[in-house]
């Protein structure tokens, strides 16, 4: 993997001399608005945001601001915002930032309006995204993984809440590499990565907790201090690591500790866990997972691209996935409004019965 500064790609920079390029941010929510605000700072890029009417009104009223983890602030106003996708025809590059479960309904419109040679960078969490998109559209599909969280402290203001460099699939598209260089220049570091599957698989290991956090219905920090909850997460992670090994994929590491030691750390008694895992616990005491947010907003979640993908690949490799299957089942119940709250002890018992 090459670091952001090494990759400050001259080839990409030269590509724009005297020209302007149109970048479409499709699905202008937390990630789309955050990244789009950076790109608006570059005079060679004409950034078009595609999203919901409510976001258009919010940005028209408040402007758009992005704040980095290192306290850089970028402001954009006016913002070119479209609630119809027809202007996609003008785009030279698309950053696709809808949630994974919104991709299928969007495919028809992408197919209808996007020129077939235009690269699409899919920025979702989860497994199987590029394969799914490639089945339906002819465009070159690239993947990028966002390792940090973005929150919205105020209307129109999108703030990076945790550290981490964006991981971006290595590619030869000049405009894509120009955009990477813009992010790097503005100190939003991008690491270019040859093995994007390893990056996806490693990110999933961390995202397995999103569902558990939504089910337990308590803040992340409190949840991590509950040993039964950690034991469930350790089981879910072990299932995924066994699948990765079977598939011959070495998942990229996003934490100080090697991936294979994470379940070991989670199984520690709480007093020891607290001492060793202070970095993991250095989170806002009120923070919860985005899947919890989706459940509260009565939206469909990305579960089938996360724990659901573990289940699917487990079946493929004939490996058992009782922990992830129970989590998927409970999230589906939450989505349907038929879930009855249960203690983590009961949840753990249920998983052990399934094993
Ligand atoms: N937020 C984070 O901190 C974070 C961090 C790392 C990775 N990610 C990943 O990044 C991806 C995007 O997450 P996000 O948090 O930015 O999601 P988000 O805030 O929900 O943004 C997506 C936006 O796209 C809109 N949208 C969906 N379908 C649309 C359509 N057909 N036309 C126009 N607009 C449409 C959504 O509107 P509706 O809600 O009305 O559908 C929403 O406003 C996810 O895969 C997530 O897992 C997020």
Short mmCIF file of N, CA and C in Angstrom, two decimals, residues 140-241:
data_model
loop_
_atom_site.label_atom_id
_atom_site.label_comp_id
_atom_site.label_asym_id
_atom_site.label_seq_id
_atom_site.Cartn_x
_atom_site.Cartn_y
_atom_site.Cartn_z
N UNK A 140 -16.55 1.38 -15.37
CA UNK A 140 -15.49 0.87 -14.50
C UNK A 140 -15.86 1.15 -13.04
N UNK A 141 -15.82 0.12 -12.21
CA UNK A 141 -16.17 0.28 -10.79
C UNK A 141 -14.91 0.16 -9.95
N UNK A 142 -14.69 1.16 -9.11
CA UNK A 142 -13.56 1.13 -8.17
C UNK A 142 -14.13 1.16 -6.76
N UNK A 143 -13.34 0.72 -5.78
CA UNK A 143 -13.79 0.75 -4.39
C UNK A 143 -12.92 1.69 -3.58
N UNK A 144 -13.53 2.36 -2.64
CA UNK A 144 -12.78 3.12 -1.64
C UNK A 144 -13.43 2.83 -0.29
N UNK A 145 -12.60 2.74 0.74
CA UNK A 145 -13.08 2.39 2.08
C UNK A 145 -12.82 3.58 3.00
N UNK A 146 -13.86 4.01 3.69
CA UNK A 146 -13.71 5.12 4.65
C UNK A 146 -13.54 4.51 6.05
N UNK A 147 -12.36 4.67 6.66
CA UNK A 147 -12.16 4.01 7.96
C UNK A 147 -12.64 4.84 9.14
N UNK A 148 -12.94 6.13 8.90
CA UNK A 148 -13.33 7.01 10.02
C UNK A 148 -14.84 7.28 10.01
N UNK A 149 -15.33 7.81 11.13
CA UNK A 149 -16.74 8.19 11.21
C UNK A 149 -16.92 9.67 10.91
N UNK A 150 -18.05 9.99 10.32
CA UNK A 150 -18.39 11.40 10.09
C UNK A 150 -19.69 11.68 10.84
N UNK A 151 -19.69 12.75 11.60
CA UNK A 151 -20.90 13.13 12.33
C UNK A 151 -21.36 14.52 11.86
N UNK A 152 -22.59 14.88 12.20
CA UNK A 152 -23.09 16.20 11.81
C UNK A 152 -23.43 16.98 13.07
N UNK A 153 -22.48 17.77 13.61
CA UNK A 153 -22.77 18.50 14.85
C UNK A 153 -23.79 19.61 14.67
N UNK A 154 -23.85 20.18 13.45
CA UNK A 154 -24.80 21.28 13.18
C UNK A 154 -25.30 21.13 11.75
N UNK A 155 -26.39 21.79 11.44
CA UNK A 155 -26.91 21.73 10.07
C UNK A 155 -25.82 22.18 9.10
N UNK A 156 -25.61 21.40 8.06
CA UNK A 156 -24.65 21.73 7.00
C UNK A 156 -23.19 21.50 7.38
N UNK A 157 -22.94 21.03 8.60
CA UNK A 157 -21.56 20.85 9.06
C UNK A 157 -21.25 19.36 9.26
N UNK A 158 -20.28 18.84 8.51
CA UNK A 158 -19.93 17.41 8.57
C UNK A 158 -18.51 17.29 9.11
N UNK A 159 -18.38 16.53 10.19
CA UNK A 159 -17.11 16.51 10.92
C UNK A 159 -16.56 15.10 11.03
N UNK A 160 -15.28 14.96 10.69
CA UNK A 160 -14.61 13.66 10.87
C UNK A 160 -14.41 13.44 12.37
N UNK A 161 -14.95 12.32 12.88
CA UNK A 161 -14.94 12.11 14.33
C UNK A 161 -13.84 11.18 14.80
N UNK A 162 -13.26 10.39 13.90
CA UNK A 162 -12.19 9.47 14.29
C UNK A 162 -11.07 9.55 13.24
N UNK A 163 -9.89 9.02 13.61
CA UNK A 163 -8.72 9.13 12.71
C UNK A 163 -8.76 8.06 11.62
N UNK A 164 -7.83 8.15 10.68
CA UNK A 164 -7.68 7.09 9.66
C UNK A 164 -7.55 7.66 8.26
N UNK A 165 -6.77 6.96 7.44
CA UNK A 165 -6.62 7.36 6.03
C UNK A 165 -7.62 6.61 5.17
N UNK A 166 -8.15 7.28 4.18
CA UNK A 166 -9.05 6.60 3.23
C UNK A 166 -8.23 5.57 2.46
N UNK A 167 -8.81 4.40 2.24
CA UNK A 167 -8.13 3.37 1.43
C UNK A 167 -8.80 3.37 0.07
N UNK A 168 -7.99 3.51 -0.97
CA UNK A 168 -8.56 3.67 -2.32
C UNK A 168 -7.93 2.65 -3.26
N UNK A 169 -8.74 2.02 -4.03
CA UNK A 169 -8.25 0.98 -4.95
C UNK A 169 -7.31 1.60 -6.00
N UNK A 170 -6.15 0.97 -6.18
CA UNK A 170 -5.19 1.45 -7.17
C UNK A 170 -5.83 1.39 -8.56
N UNK A 171 -5.56 2.42 -9.36
CA UNK A 171 -6.21 2.47 -10.68
C UNK A 171 -5.42 3.39 -11.60
N UNK A 172 -5.80 3.40 -12.88
CA UNK A 172 -5.06 4.22 -13.85
C UNK A 172 -5.92 5.36 -14.41
N UNK A 173 -7.06 5.63 -13.78
CA UNK A 173 -7.92 6.71 -14.28
C UNK A 173 -7.35 8.06 -13.85
N UNK A 174 -7.07 8.91 -14.84
CA UNK A 174 -6.38 10.18 -14.53
C UNK A 174 -7.20 11.05 -13.58
N UNK A 175 -8.50 11.16 -13.86
CA UNK A 175 -9.31 12.06 -13.02
C UNK A 175 -9.44 11.50 -11.60
N UNK A 176 -9.56 10.19 -11.48
CA UNK A 176 -9.65 9.57 -10.15
C UNK A 176 -8.36 9.88 -9.37
N UNK A 177 -7.23 9.76 -10.04
CA UNK A 177 -5.95 10.02 -9.37
C UNK A 177 -5.78 11.51 -9.07
N UNK A 178 -6.37 12.35 -9.91
CA UNK A 178 -6.34 13.79 -9.61
C UNK A 178 -7.13 14.07 -8.32
N UNK A 179 -8.31 13.43 -8.21
CA UNK A 179 -9.15 13.62 -7.02
C UNK A 179 -8.41 13.13 -5.77
N UNK A 180 -7.72 12.00 -5.89
CA UNK A 180 -6.93 11.48 -4.76
C UNK A 180 -5.88 12.53 -4.36
N UNK A 181 -5.23 13.12 -5.39
CA UNK A 181 -4.20 14.14 -5.10
C UNK A 181 -4.81 15.36 -4.42
N UNK A 182 -6.03 15.72 -4.80
CA UNK A 182 -6.70 16.87 -4.15
C UNK A 182 -6.92 16.57 -2.67
N UNK A 183 -7.44 15.38 -2.38
CA UNK A 183 -7.66 15.02 -0.96
C UNK A 183 -6.34 15.08 -0.19
N UNK A 184 -5.29 14.52 -0.77
CA UNK A 184 -3.99 14.51 -0.08
C UNK A 184 -3.48 15.93 0.16
N UNK A 185 -3.64 16.78 -0.88
CA UNK A 185 -3.17 18.17 -0.75
C UNK A 185 -3.91 18.88 0.38
N UNK A 186 -5.18 18.55 0.54
CA UNK A 186 -5.99 19.20 1.59
C UNK A 186 -5.87 18.46 2.93
N UNK A 187 -4.89 17.55 3.01
CA UNK A 187 -4.57 16.83 4.26
C UNK A 187 -5.64 15.83 4.69
N UNK A 188 -6.42 15.36 3.72
CA UNK A 188 -7.28 14.21 3.99
C UNK A 188 -6.57 13.04 3.30
N UNK A 189 -5.80 12.30 4.07
CA UNK A 189 -4.87 11.36 3.45
C UNK A 189 -5.56 10.14 2.86
N UNK A 190 -5.08 9.78 1.67
CA UNK A 190 -5.60 8.60 0.97
C UNK A 190 -4.44 7.63 0.78
N UNK A 191 -4.64 6.37 1.17
CA UNK A 191 -3.66 5.32 0.88
C UNK A 191 -4.18 4.52 -0.31
N UNK A 192 -3.33 4.40 -1.33
CA UNK A 192 -3.75 3.65 -2.51
C UNK A 192 -3.36 2.19 -2.30
N UNK A 193 -4.30 1.31 -2.61
CA UNK A 193 -4.14 -0.08 -2.20
C UNK A 193 -4.40 -1.01 -3.38
N UNK A 194 -3.49 -1.97 -3.54
CA UNK A 194 -3.61 -2.92 -4.64
C UNK A 194 -4.64 -4.00 -4.30
N UNK A 195 -4.61 -4.45 -3.05
CA UNK A 195 -5.49 -5.55 -2.65
C UNK A 195 -6.72 -5.00 -1.91
N UNK A 196 -7.69 -4.54 -2.70
CA UNK A 196 -8.85 -3.89 -2.09
C UNK A 196 -9.73 -4.92 -1.36
N UNK A 197 -9.66 -6.18 -1.76
CA UNK A 197 -10.44 -7.21 -1.06
C UNK A 197 -9.97 -7.30 0.39
N UNK A 198 -8.64 -7.27 0.59
CA UNK A 198 -8.10 -7.32 1.95
C UNK A 198 -8.60 -6.12 2.76
N UNK A 199 -8.67 -4.95 2.10
CA UNK A 199 -9.14 -3.75 2.79
C UNK A 199 -10.62 -3.87 3.17
N UNK A 200 -11.42 -4.38 2.23
CA UNK A 200 -12.87 -4.59 2.50
C UNK A 200 -13.06 -5.59 3.63
N UNK A 201 -12.33 -6.69 3.56
CA UNK A 201 -12.51 -7.76 4.55
C UNK A 201 -12.07 -7.29 5.94
N UNK A 202 -10.99 -6.50 5.99
CA UNK A 202 -10.52 -5.99 7.28
C UNK A 202 -11.50 -5.00 7.88
N UNK A 203 -12.10 -4.16 7.03
CA UNK A 203 -13.08 -3.19 7.55
C UNK A 203 -14.31 -3.91 8.08
N UNK A 204 -14.70 -4.99 7.39
CA UNK A 204 -15.88 -5.73 7.85
C UNK A 204 -15.66 -6.27 9.27
N UNK A 205 -14.44 -6.69 9.55
CA UNK A 205 -14.16 -7.23 10.89
C UNK A 205 -14.59 -6.23 11.97
N UNK A 206 -14.32 -4.95 11.72
CA UNK A 206 -14.70 -3.92 12.71
C UNK A 206 -16.19 -3.60 12.64
N UNK A 207 -16.74 -3.63 11.43
CA UNK A 207 -18.15 -3.29 11.26
C UNK A 207 -19.11 -4.37 11.80
N UNK A 208 -18.58 -5.54 12.16
CA UNK A 208 -19.46 -6.58 12.69
C UNK A 208 -20.14 -6.13 13.98
N UNK A 209 -19.54 -5.14 14.65
CA UNK A 209 -20.13 -4.66 15.90
C UNK A 209 -21.33 -3.74 15.69
N UNK A 210 -21.49 -3.19 14.46
CA UNK A 210 -22.60 -2.25 14.23
C UNK A 210 -23.94 -2.86 14.62
N UNK A 211 -24.14 -4.13 14.20
CA UNK A 211 -25.42 -4.80 14.45
C UNK A 211 -25.61 -5.03 15.95
N UNK A 212 -24.56 -5.51 16.59
CA UNK A 212 -24.65 -5.81 18.03
C UNK A 212 -24.98 -4.54 18.82
N UNK A 213 -24.38 -3.44 18.40
CA UNK A 213 -24.66 -2.18 19.09
C UNK A 213 -26.12 -1.76 18.92
N UNK A 214 -26.64 -1.97 17.71
CA UNK A 214 -28.06 -1.63 17.47
C UNK A 214 -28.97 -2.52 18.31
N UNK A 215 -28.61 -3.79 18.44
CA UNK A 215 -29.45 -4.74 19.18
C UNK A 215 -29.40 -4.45 20.68
N UNK A 216 -28.21 -4.17 21.21
CA UNK A 216 -28.10 -3.94 22.66
C UNK A 216 -28.71 -2.59 23.06
N UNK A 217 -28.79 -1.67 22.09
CA UNK A 217 -29.44 -0.39 22.32
C UNK A 217 -28.78 0.43 23.45
N UNK A 218 -27.45 0.33 23.56
CA UNK A 218 -26.71 1.14 24.52
C UNK A 218 -25.51 1.79 23.80
N UNK A 219 -24.94 2.87 24.34
CA UNK A 219 -23.78 3.48 23.67
C UNK A 219 -22.61 2.50 23.51
N UNK A 220 -21.80 2.72 22.48
CA UNK A 220 -20.69 1.81 22.14
C UNK A 220 -19.75 1.56 23.32
N UNK A 221 -19.42 2.64 24.04
CA UNK A 221 -18.45 2.50 25.13
C UNK A 221 -19.01 1.57 26.21
N UNK A 222 -20.27 1.81 26.57
CA UNK A 222 -20.94 0.98 27.59
C UNK A 222 -21.02 -0.47 27.10
N UNK A 223 -21.30 -0.62 25.81
CA UNK A 223 -21.43 -1.96 25.23
C UNK A 223 -20.09 -2.70 25.30
N UNK A 224 -18.99 -1.99 25.02
CA UNK A 224 -17.67 -2.64 25.04
C UNK A 224 -17.24 -3.00 26.47
N UNK A 225 -17.85 -2.36 27.45
CA UNK A 225 -17.51 -2.68 28.84
C UNK A 225 -18.34 -3.84 29.38
N UNK A 226 -19.25 -4.35 28.58
CA UNK A 226 -20.08 -5.49 28.98
C UNK A 226 -19.43 -6.77 28.43
N UNK A 227 -19.02 -7.67 29.32
CA UNK A 227 -18.23 -8.83 28.87
C UNK A 227 -19.04 -9.74 27.95
N UNK A 228 -20.32 -9.99 28.27
CA UNK A 228 -21.12 -10.86 27.40
C UNK A 228 -21.18 -10.28 25.98
N UNK A 229 -21.32 -8.98 25.92
CA UNK A 229 -21.37 -8.33 24.62
C UNK A 229 -20.03 -8.53 23.88
N UNK A 230 -18.93 -8.42 24.62
CA UNK A 230 -17.61 -8.62 23.99
C UNK A 230 -17.45 -10.08 23.54
N UNK A 231 -18.00 -11.01 24.33
CA UNK A 231 -17.87 -12.43 23.94
C UNK A 231 -18.62 -12.70 22.64
N UNK A 232 -19.78 -12.04 22.50
CA UNK A 232 -20.56 -12.21 21.25
C UNK A 232 -19.77 -11.65 20.07
N UNK A 233 -19.21 -10.45 20.28
CA UNK A 233 -18.43 -9.84 19.19
C UNK A 233 -17.21 -10.71 18.85
N UNK A 234 -16.57 -11.26 19.87
CA UNK A 234 -15.41 -12.13 19.63
C UNK A 234 -15.82 -13.33 18.78
N UNK A 235 -16.99 -13.91 19.08
CA UNK A 235 -17.47 -15.06 18.29
C UNK A 235 -17.73 -14.65 16.83
N UNK A 236 -18.39 -13.49 16.68
CA UNK A 236 -18.71 -13.02 15.32
C UNK A 236 -17.41 -12.78 14.54
N UNK A 237 -16.41 -12.21 15.22
CA UNK A 237 -15.13 -11.94 14.54
C UNK A 237 -14.41 -13.24 14.18
N UNK A 238 -14.44 -14.21 15.11
CA UNK A 238 -13.76 -15.48 14.83
C UNK A 238 -14.37 -16.15 13.60
N UNK A 239 -15.70 -16.08 13.50
CA UNK A 239 -16.36 -16.69 12.34
C UNK A 239 -15.83 -16.05 11.05
N UNK A 240 -15.73 -14.71 11.08
CA UNK A 240 -15.29 -14.00 9.88
C UNK A 240 -13.81 -14.30 9.57
N UNK A 241 -12.99 -14.35 10.61
CA UNK A 241 -11.56 -14.64 10.40
C UNK A 241 -11.36 -16.05 9.83
#
